[in-house]
Coordinates of C-alpha atoms in Angstrom, one line a residue:
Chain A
X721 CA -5.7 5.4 -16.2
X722 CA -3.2 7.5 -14.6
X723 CA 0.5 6.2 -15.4
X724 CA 3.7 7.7 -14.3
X725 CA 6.7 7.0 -14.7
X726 CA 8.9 8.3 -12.1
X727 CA 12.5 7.7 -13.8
X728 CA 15.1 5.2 -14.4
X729 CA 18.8 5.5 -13.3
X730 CA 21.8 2.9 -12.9
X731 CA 24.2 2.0 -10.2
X732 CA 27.3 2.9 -11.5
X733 CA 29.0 0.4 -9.7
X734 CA 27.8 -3.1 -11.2
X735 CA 25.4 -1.6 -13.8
X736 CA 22.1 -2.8 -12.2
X737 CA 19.5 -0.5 -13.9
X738 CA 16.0 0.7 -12.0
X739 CA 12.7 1.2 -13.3
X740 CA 10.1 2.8 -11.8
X741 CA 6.0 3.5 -12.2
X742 CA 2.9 4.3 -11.0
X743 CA -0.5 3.7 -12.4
X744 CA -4.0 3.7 -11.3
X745 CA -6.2 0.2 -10.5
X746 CA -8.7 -0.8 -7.9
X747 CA -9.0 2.3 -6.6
X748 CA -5.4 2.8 -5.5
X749 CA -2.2 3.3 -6.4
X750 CA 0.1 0.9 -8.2
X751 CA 3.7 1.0 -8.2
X752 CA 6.3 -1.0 -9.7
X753 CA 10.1 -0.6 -9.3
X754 CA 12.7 -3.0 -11.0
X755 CA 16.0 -3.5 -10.8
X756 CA 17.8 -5.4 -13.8
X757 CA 20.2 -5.5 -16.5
X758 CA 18.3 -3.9 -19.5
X759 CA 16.5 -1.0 -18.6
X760 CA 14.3 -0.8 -21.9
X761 CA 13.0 -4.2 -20.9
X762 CA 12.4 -3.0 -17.1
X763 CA 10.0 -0.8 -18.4
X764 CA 8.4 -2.5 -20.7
X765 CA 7.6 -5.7 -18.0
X766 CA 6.1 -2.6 -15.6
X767 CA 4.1 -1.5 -18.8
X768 CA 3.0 -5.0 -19.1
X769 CA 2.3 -5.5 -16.1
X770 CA 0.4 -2.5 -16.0
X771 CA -2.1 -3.9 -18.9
X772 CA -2.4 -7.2 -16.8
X773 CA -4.0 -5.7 -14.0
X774 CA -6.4 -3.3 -16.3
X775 CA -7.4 -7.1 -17.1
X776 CA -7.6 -8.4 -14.4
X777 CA -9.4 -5.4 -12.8
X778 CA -12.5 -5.8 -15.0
X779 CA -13.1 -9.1 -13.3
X780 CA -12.4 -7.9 -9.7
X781 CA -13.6 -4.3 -9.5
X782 CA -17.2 -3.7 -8.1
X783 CA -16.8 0.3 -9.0
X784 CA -16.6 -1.0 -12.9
X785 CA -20.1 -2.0 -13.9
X786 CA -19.5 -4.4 -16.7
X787 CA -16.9 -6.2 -14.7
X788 CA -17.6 -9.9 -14.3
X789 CA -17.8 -9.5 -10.3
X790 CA -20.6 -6.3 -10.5
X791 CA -22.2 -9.1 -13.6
X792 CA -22.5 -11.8 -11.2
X793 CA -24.1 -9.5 -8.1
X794 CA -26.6 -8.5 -10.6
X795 CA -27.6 -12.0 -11.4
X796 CA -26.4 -14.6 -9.0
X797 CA -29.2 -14.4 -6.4
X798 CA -31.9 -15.3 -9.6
X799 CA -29.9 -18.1 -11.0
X800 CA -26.7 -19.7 -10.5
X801 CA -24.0 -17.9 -12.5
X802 CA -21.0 -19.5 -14.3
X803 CA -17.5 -18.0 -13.5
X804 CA -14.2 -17.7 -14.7
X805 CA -11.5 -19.4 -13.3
X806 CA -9.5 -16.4 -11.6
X807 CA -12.9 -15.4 -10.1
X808 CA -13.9 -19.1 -9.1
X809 CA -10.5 -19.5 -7.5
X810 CA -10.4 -16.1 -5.2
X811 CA -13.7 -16.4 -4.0
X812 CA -13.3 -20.1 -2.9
X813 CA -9.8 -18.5 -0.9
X814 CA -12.3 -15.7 0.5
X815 CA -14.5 -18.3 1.8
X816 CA -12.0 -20.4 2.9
X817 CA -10.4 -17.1 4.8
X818 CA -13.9 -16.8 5.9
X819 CA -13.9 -20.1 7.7
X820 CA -10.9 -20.2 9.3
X821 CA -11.4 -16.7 10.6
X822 CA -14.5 -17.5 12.2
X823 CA -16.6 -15.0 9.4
X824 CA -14.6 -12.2 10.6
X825 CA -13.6 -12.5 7.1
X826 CA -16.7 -12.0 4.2
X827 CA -16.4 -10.8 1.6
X828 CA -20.7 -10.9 1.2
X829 CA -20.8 -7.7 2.8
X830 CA -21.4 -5.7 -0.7
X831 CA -24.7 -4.1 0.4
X832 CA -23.0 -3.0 4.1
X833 CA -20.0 -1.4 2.8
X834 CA -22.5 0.4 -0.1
X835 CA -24.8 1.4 2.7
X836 CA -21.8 3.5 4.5
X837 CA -20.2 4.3 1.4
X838 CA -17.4 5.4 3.0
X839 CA -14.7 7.1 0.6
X840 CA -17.7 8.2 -1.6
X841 CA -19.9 11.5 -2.1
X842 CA -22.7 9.6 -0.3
X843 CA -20.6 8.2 2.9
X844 CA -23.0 8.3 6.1
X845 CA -23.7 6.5 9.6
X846 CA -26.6 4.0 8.0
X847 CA -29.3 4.2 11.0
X848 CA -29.3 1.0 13.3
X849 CA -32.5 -1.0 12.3
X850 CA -31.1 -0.4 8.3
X851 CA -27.4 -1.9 9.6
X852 CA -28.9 -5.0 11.7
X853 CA -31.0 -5.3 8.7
X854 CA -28.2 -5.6 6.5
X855 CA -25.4 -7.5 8.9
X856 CA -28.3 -10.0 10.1
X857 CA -28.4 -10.9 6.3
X858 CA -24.9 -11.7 5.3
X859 CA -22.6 -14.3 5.4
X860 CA -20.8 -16.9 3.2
X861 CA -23.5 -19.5 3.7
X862 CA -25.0 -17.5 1.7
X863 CA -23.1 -18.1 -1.7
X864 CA -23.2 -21.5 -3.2
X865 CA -20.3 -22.9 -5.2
X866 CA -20.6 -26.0 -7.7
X867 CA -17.2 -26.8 -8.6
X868 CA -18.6 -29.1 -11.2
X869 CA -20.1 -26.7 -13.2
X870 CA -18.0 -23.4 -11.8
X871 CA -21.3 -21.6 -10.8
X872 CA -21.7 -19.2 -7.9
X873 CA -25.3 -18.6 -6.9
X874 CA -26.3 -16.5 -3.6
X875 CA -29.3 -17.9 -1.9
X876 CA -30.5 -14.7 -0.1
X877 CA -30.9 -11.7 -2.3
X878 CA -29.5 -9.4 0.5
X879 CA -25.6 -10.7 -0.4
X880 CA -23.4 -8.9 -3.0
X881 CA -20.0 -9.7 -3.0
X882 CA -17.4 -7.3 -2.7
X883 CA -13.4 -8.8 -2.9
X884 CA -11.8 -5.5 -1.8
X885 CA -10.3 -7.2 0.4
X886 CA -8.7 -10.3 -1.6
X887 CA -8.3 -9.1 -5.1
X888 CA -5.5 -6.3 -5.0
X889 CA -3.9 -9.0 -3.0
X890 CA -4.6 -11.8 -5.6
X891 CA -3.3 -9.1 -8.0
X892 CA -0.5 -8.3 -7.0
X893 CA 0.6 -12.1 -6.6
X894 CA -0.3 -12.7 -9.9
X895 CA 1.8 -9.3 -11.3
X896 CA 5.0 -11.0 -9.8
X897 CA 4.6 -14.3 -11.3
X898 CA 4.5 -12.4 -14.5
X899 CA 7.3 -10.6 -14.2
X900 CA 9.4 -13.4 -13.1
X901 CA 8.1 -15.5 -16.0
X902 CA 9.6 -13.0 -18.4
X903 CA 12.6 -12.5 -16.2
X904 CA 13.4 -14.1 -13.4
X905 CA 16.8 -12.2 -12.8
X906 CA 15.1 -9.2 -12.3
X907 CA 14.3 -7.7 -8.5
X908 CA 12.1 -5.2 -7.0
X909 CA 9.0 -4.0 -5.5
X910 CA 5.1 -4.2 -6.2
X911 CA 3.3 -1.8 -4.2
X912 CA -0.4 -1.9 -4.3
X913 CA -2.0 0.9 -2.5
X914 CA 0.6 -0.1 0.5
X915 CA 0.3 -3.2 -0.1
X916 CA 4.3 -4.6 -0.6
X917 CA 5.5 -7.2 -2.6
X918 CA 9.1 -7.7 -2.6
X919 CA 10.6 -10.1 -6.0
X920 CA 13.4 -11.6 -4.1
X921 CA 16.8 -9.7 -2.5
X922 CA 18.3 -6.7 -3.2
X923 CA 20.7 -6.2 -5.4
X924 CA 23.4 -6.6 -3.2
X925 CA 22.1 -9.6 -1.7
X926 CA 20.7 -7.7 1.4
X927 CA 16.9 -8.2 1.8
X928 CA 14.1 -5.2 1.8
X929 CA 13.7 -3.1 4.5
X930 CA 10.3 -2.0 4.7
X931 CA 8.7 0.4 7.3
X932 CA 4.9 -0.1 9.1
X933 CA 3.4 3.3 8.8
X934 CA 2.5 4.6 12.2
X935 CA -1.4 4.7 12.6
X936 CA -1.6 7.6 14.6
X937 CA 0.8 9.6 12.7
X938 CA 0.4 8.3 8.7
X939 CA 2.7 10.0 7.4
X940 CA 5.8 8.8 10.0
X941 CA 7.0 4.7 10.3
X942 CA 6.4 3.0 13.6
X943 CA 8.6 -0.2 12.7
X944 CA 10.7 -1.7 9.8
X945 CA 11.1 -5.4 8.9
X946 CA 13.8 -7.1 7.1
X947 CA 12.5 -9.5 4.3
X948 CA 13.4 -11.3 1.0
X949 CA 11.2 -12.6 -1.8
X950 CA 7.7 -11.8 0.7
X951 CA 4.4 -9.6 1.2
X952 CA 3.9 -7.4 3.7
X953 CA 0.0 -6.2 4.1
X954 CA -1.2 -3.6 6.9
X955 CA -4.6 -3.3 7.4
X956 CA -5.3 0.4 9.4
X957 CA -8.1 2.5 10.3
X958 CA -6.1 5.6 9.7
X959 CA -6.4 6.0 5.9
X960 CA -10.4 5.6 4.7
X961 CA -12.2 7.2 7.1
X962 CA -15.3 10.4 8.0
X963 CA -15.4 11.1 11.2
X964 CA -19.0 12.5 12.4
X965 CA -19.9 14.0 16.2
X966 CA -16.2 13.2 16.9
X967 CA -15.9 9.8 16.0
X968 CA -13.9 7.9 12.8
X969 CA -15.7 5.7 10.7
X970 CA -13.2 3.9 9.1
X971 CA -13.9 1.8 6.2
X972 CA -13.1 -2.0 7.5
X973 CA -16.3 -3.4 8.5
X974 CA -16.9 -6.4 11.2
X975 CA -19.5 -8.3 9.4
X976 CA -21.5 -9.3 12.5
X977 CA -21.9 -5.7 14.1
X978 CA -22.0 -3.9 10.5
X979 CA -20.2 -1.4 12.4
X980 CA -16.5 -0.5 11.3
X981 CA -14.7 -2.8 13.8
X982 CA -13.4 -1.7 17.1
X983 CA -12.0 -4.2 18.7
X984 CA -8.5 -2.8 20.2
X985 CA -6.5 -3.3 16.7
X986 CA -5.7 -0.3 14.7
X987 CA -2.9 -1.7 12.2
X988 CA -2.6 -5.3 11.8
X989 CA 0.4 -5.9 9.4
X990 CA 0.7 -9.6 8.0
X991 CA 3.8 -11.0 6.5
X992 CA 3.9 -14.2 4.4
X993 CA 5.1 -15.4 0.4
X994 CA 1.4 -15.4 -0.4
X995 CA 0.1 -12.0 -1.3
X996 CA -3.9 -12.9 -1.4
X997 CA -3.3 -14.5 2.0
X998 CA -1.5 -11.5 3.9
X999 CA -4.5 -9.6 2.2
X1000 CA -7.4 -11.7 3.5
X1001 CA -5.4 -12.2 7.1
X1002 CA -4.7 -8.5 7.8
X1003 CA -8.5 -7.9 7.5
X1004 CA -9.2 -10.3 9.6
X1005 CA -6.8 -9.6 11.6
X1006 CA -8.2 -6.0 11.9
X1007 CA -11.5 -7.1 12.9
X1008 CA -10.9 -10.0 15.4
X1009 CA -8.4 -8.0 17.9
X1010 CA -5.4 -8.9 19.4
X1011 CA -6.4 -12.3 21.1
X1012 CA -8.4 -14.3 18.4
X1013 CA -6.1 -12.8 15.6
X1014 CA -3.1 -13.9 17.3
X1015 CA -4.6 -17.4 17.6
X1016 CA -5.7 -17.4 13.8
X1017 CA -2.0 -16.1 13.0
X1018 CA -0.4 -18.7 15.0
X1019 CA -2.4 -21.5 13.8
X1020 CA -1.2 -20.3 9.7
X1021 CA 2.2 -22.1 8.5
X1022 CA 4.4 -19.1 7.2
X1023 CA 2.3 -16.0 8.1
X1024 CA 3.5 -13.9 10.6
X1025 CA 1.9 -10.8 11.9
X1026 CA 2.3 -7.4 14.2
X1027 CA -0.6 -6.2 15.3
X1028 CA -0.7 -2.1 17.2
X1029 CA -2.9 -1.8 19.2
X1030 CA -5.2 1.4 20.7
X1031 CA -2.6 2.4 22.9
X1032 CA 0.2 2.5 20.6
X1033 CA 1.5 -1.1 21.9
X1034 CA 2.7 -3.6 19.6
X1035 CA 1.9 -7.3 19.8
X1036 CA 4.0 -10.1 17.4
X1037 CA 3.5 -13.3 16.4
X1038 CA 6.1 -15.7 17.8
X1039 CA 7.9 -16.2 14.2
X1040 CA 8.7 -12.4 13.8
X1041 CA 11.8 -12.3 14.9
X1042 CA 13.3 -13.8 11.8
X1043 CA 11.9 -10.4 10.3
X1044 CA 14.4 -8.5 12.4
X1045 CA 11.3 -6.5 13.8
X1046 CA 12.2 -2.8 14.7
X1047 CA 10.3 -0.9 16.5
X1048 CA 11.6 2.8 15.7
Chain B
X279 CA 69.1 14.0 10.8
X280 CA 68.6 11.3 13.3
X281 CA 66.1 8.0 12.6
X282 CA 64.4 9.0 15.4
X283 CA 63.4 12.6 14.1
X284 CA 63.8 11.6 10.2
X285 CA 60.6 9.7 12.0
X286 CA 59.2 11.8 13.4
X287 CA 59.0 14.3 10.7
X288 CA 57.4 11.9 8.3
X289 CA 54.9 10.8 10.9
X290 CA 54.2 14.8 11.1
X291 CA 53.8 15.1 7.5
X292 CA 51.1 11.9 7.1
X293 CA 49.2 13.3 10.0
X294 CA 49.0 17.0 8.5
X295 CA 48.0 14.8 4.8
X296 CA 45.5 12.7 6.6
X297 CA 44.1 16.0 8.5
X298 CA 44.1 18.3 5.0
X299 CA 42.0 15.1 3.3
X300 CA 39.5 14.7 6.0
X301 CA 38.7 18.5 5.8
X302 CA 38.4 18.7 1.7
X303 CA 35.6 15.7 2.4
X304 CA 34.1 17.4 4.9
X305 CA 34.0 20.9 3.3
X306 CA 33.0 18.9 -0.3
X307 CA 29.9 17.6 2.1
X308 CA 29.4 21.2 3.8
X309 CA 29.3 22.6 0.5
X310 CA 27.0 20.4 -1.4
X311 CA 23.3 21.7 -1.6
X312 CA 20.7 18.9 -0.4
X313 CA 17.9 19.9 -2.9
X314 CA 14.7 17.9 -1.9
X315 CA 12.1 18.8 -4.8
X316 CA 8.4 18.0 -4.7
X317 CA 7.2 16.6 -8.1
X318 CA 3.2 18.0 -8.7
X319 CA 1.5 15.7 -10.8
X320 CA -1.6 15.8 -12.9
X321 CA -2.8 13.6 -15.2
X322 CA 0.5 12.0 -16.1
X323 CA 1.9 15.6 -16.3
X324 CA 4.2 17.9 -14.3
X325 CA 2.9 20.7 -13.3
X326 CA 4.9 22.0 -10.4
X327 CA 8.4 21.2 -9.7
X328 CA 9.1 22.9 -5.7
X329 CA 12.0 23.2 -3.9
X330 CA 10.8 22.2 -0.2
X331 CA 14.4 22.5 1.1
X332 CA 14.6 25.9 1.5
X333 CA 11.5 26.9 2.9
X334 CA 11.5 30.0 5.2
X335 CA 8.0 30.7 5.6
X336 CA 5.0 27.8 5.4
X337 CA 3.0 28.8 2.0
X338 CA -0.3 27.6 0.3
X339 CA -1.1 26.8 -3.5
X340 CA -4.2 25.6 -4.7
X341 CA -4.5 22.7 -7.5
X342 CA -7.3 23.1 -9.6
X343 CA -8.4 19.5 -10.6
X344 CA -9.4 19.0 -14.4
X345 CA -12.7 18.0 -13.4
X346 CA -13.6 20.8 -11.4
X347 CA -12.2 19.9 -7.9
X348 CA -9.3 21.5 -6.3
X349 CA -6.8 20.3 -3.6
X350 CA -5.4 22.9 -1.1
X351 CA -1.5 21.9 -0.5
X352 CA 0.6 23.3 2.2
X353 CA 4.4 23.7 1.8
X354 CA 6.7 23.4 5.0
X355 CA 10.6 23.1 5.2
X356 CA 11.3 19.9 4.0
X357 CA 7.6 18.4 3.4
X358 CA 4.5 18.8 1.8
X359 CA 0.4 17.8 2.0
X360 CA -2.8 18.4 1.5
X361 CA -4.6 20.6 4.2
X362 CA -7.9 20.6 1.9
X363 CA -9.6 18.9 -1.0
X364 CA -12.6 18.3 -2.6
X365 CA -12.7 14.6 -2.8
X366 CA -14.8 12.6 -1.1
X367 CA -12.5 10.1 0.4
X368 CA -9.6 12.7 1.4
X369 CA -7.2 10.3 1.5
X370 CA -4.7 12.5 0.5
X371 CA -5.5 14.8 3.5
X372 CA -5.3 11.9 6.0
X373 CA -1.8 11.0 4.4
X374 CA -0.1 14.1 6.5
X375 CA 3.2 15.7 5.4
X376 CA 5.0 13.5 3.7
X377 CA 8.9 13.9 3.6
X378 CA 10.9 11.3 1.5
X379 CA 10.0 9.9 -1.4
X380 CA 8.8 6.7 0.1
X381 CA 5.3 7.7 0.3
X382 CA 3.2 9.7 -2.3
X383 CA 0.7 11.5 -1.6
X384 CA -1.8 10.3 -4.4
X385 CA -5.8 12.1 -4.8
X386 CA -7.4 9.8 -7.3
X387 CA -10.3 11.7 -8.0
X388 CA -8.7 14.6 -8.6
X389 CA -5.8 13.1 -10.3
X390 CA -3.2 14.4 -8.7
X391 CA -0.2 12.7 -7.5
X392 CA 3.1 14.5 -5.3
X393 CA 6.5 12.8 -5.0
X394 CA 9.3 13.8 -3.2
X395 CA 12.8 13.8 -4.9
X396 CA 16.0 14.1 -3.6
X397 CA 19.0 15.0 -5.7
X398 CA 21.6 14.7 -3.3
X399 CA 20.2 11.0 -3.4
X400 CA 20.0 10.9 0.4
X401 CA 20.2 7.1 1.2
X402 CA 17.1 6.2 3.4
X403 CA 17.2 2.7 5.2
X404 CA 14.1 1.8 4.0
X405 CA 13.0 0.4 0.7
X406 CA 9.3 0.9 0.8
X407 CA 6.4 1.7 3.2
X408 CA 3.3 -0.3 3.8
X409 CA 0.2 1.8 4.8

């Protein structure tokens, strides 16, 4: 685990104290920043927060082999296994994220995304009989849930599920509802990997301003929204990627091509108070395109969404406005 | 001394107060040194502290990674990045230059992490970044 902490200072002005840190989980970067009162306790929520996402990463993670997710692909498609809660509840969201996106969504595409390894020693282009093999062999049909006795069983031996694209989401939800159970005067940011959480206004009262990072330029900000007390997600194709023969193989697979999706998006940034939902969505989002994703946005109370598109346009959901959308 | 120039003088002397206080401001701004320092991270540790505001020529330094992997990072005037590594996601090479301290530029298998700080505390308009 890699933790920094990146310093604490105080506004001189009302005595609001900050406390900042990054650690390691999921395969990204977490940091926290508070704002607060007491700074010794700022730190100590962001190092307890800290220890509930190590928890909560050994049932999520497919990279840790012990954890309860990698213990269920290993057994689920030979007998139906039972799960805990947490996990019971963010795979039922992924297959309801599945459904309503039409199974752009799925998150039974273990084998697929293994198969490229992409962001690995072993990433390759998979030949095409071995990708229709595996993308003509998922699919959330596939996993059978019995709320009664909180089992998951997979009924074709092909599916392994990997919630990549839920969990950090699920996390980070779940690290604010901490924080603001042990104080629920403090403020800040989560940030997971990019992924932003704000915990209510500013200081001052003003809300968060928080940039979109340009896809064809990562390192410079395309747009900035205005927001209080909600997630922002962006889903790109411009940060895990190989490119081979001239062309980028990004890691965000469609599920029914098993290719990485190219269908005109290349950021889709959702916006909403649920974290695990701007996560699923901006996926989605991603690998539907501009038309269908705009129709899936539309049709979700509270989400809003910009999506960029190949040629640098942007497209908006018709709520965004209240967001103070900037294009810079 | 007529009103009319008692007045005028006064009026004189405010402006010439009024013009001597806008110029100590702006010479205290001229004056003051905008350091903007990248941070070098490894394993939880500083191991280079450099002063990317004054920058005249671009230079190179290599990072040797704990585990025997290395990341080759470029300083320019006013940012920094990766131009090579030997991880197999590069990630932090795809991150570009960064230039505030918004955005990290984080290799995880290498363990290194580099943040940009500003002492002249800068205001930026934005809070945060998501990538």
């Amino acid at each position: 685990m890699l933790v920094i902490l990146t310093g604490c200072n105080k506004n001189a002005e009302n005595n609001i104290k900050k406390a900042s840190a990054m650690g390691e989980y999921f395969g990204t970067v977490l940091t926290i920043t508070l704002y607060g009162a007491d700074e010794k306790q700022l730190n100590q929520l962001i190092l307890e927060s800290f220890s509930e996402c190590e928890r909560m990463e050994k049932i999520f993670s497919v990279r840790l082999p012990d954890s309860e997710l990698s213990v269920l692909n290993s057994r689920a498609a030979r007998e139906p296994v039972m799960v805990s809660e947490e996990l019971g509840d963010v795979i039922n969201e992924a297959l309801y994220y599945n459904e309503v996106s039409g199974g752009a969504f799925d998150v039974s595409v273990g084998k697929l995304i293994q198969s490229w390894g992409i962001g690995t020693d072993n990433q390759r282009v998979p030949g095409k009989e071995e990708i229709s093999e595996l993308a003509g062999k998922n699919g959330c049909q596939y996993i059978l849930w019995n709320a009664e006795k909180h089992t998951i069983q997979f009924t074709d031996e092909y599916v392994q599920l990997d919630l990549g694209a839920i969990a950090k989401g699920y996390a980070a939800g779940q690290l604010k509802q901490y924080i603001l159970s042990q104080n629920n005067k403090v403020c800040g940011i989560i940030d997971f990997g990019g992924n932003i959480v704000t915990i209510g206004e500013k200081q001052d009262g003003k809300a968060w301003n928080i940039g979109v990072t340009d896809p064809f330029e990562p390192s410079s900000v395309y747009a900035s929204v205005s927001v209080k007390d909600m997630c922002i997600v962006t889903s790109g194709n411009y940060e895990r990627y190989f490119e081979q023969d001239g062309i980028r193989y990004h890691h965000i697979l469609d599920p029914k091509t098993g290719y990485p999706a190219r269908n005109g998006i290349v950021s889709a940034t959702v916006i909403g108070a649920d974290s695990m939902a701007c996560d699923a969505l901006s996926t989605a989002c991603f690998i539907l395109g501009v038309e269908k994703a705009m129709n899936l946005i539309e049709k979700m109370e509270g989400i809003e969404a910009v999506f960029i598109d190949d040629y640098g346009q942007f497209h908006c959901s018709s709520g965004m406005e209240q967001f103070y959308f900037q294009k810079r | 001394m007529s009103v009319k120039k008692r007045a005028a003088v006064v009026t004189a002397i405010l402006t010439l107060l009024l013009v001597l206080c806008i110029g100590i401001i702006a010479y205290g701004k001229l004056v003051t040194v905008s350091g903007k320092y990248a941070y070098i991270y490894q394993d939880n540790k500083v191991i280079q502290i450099i002063d990317i505001s004054n920058v005249s020529k671009p230079y190179q330094l290599r990072i040797e990674a704990p585990g025997g992997g290395y990341n080759l990072i470029e300083v320019r005037q006013g940012s920094i990045g990766v131009v090579e590594a030997s991880c197999p996601d590069h990630m932090c090479q795809n991150m570009g230059f960064i230039t505030n301290s918004l955005l990290p530029v984080t290799c995880l298998p290498n363990h290194m992490v580099i943040t940009i700080e500003n002492d002249a505390e800068e205001p930026l308009d934005l809070d945060d970044i998501a990538y």
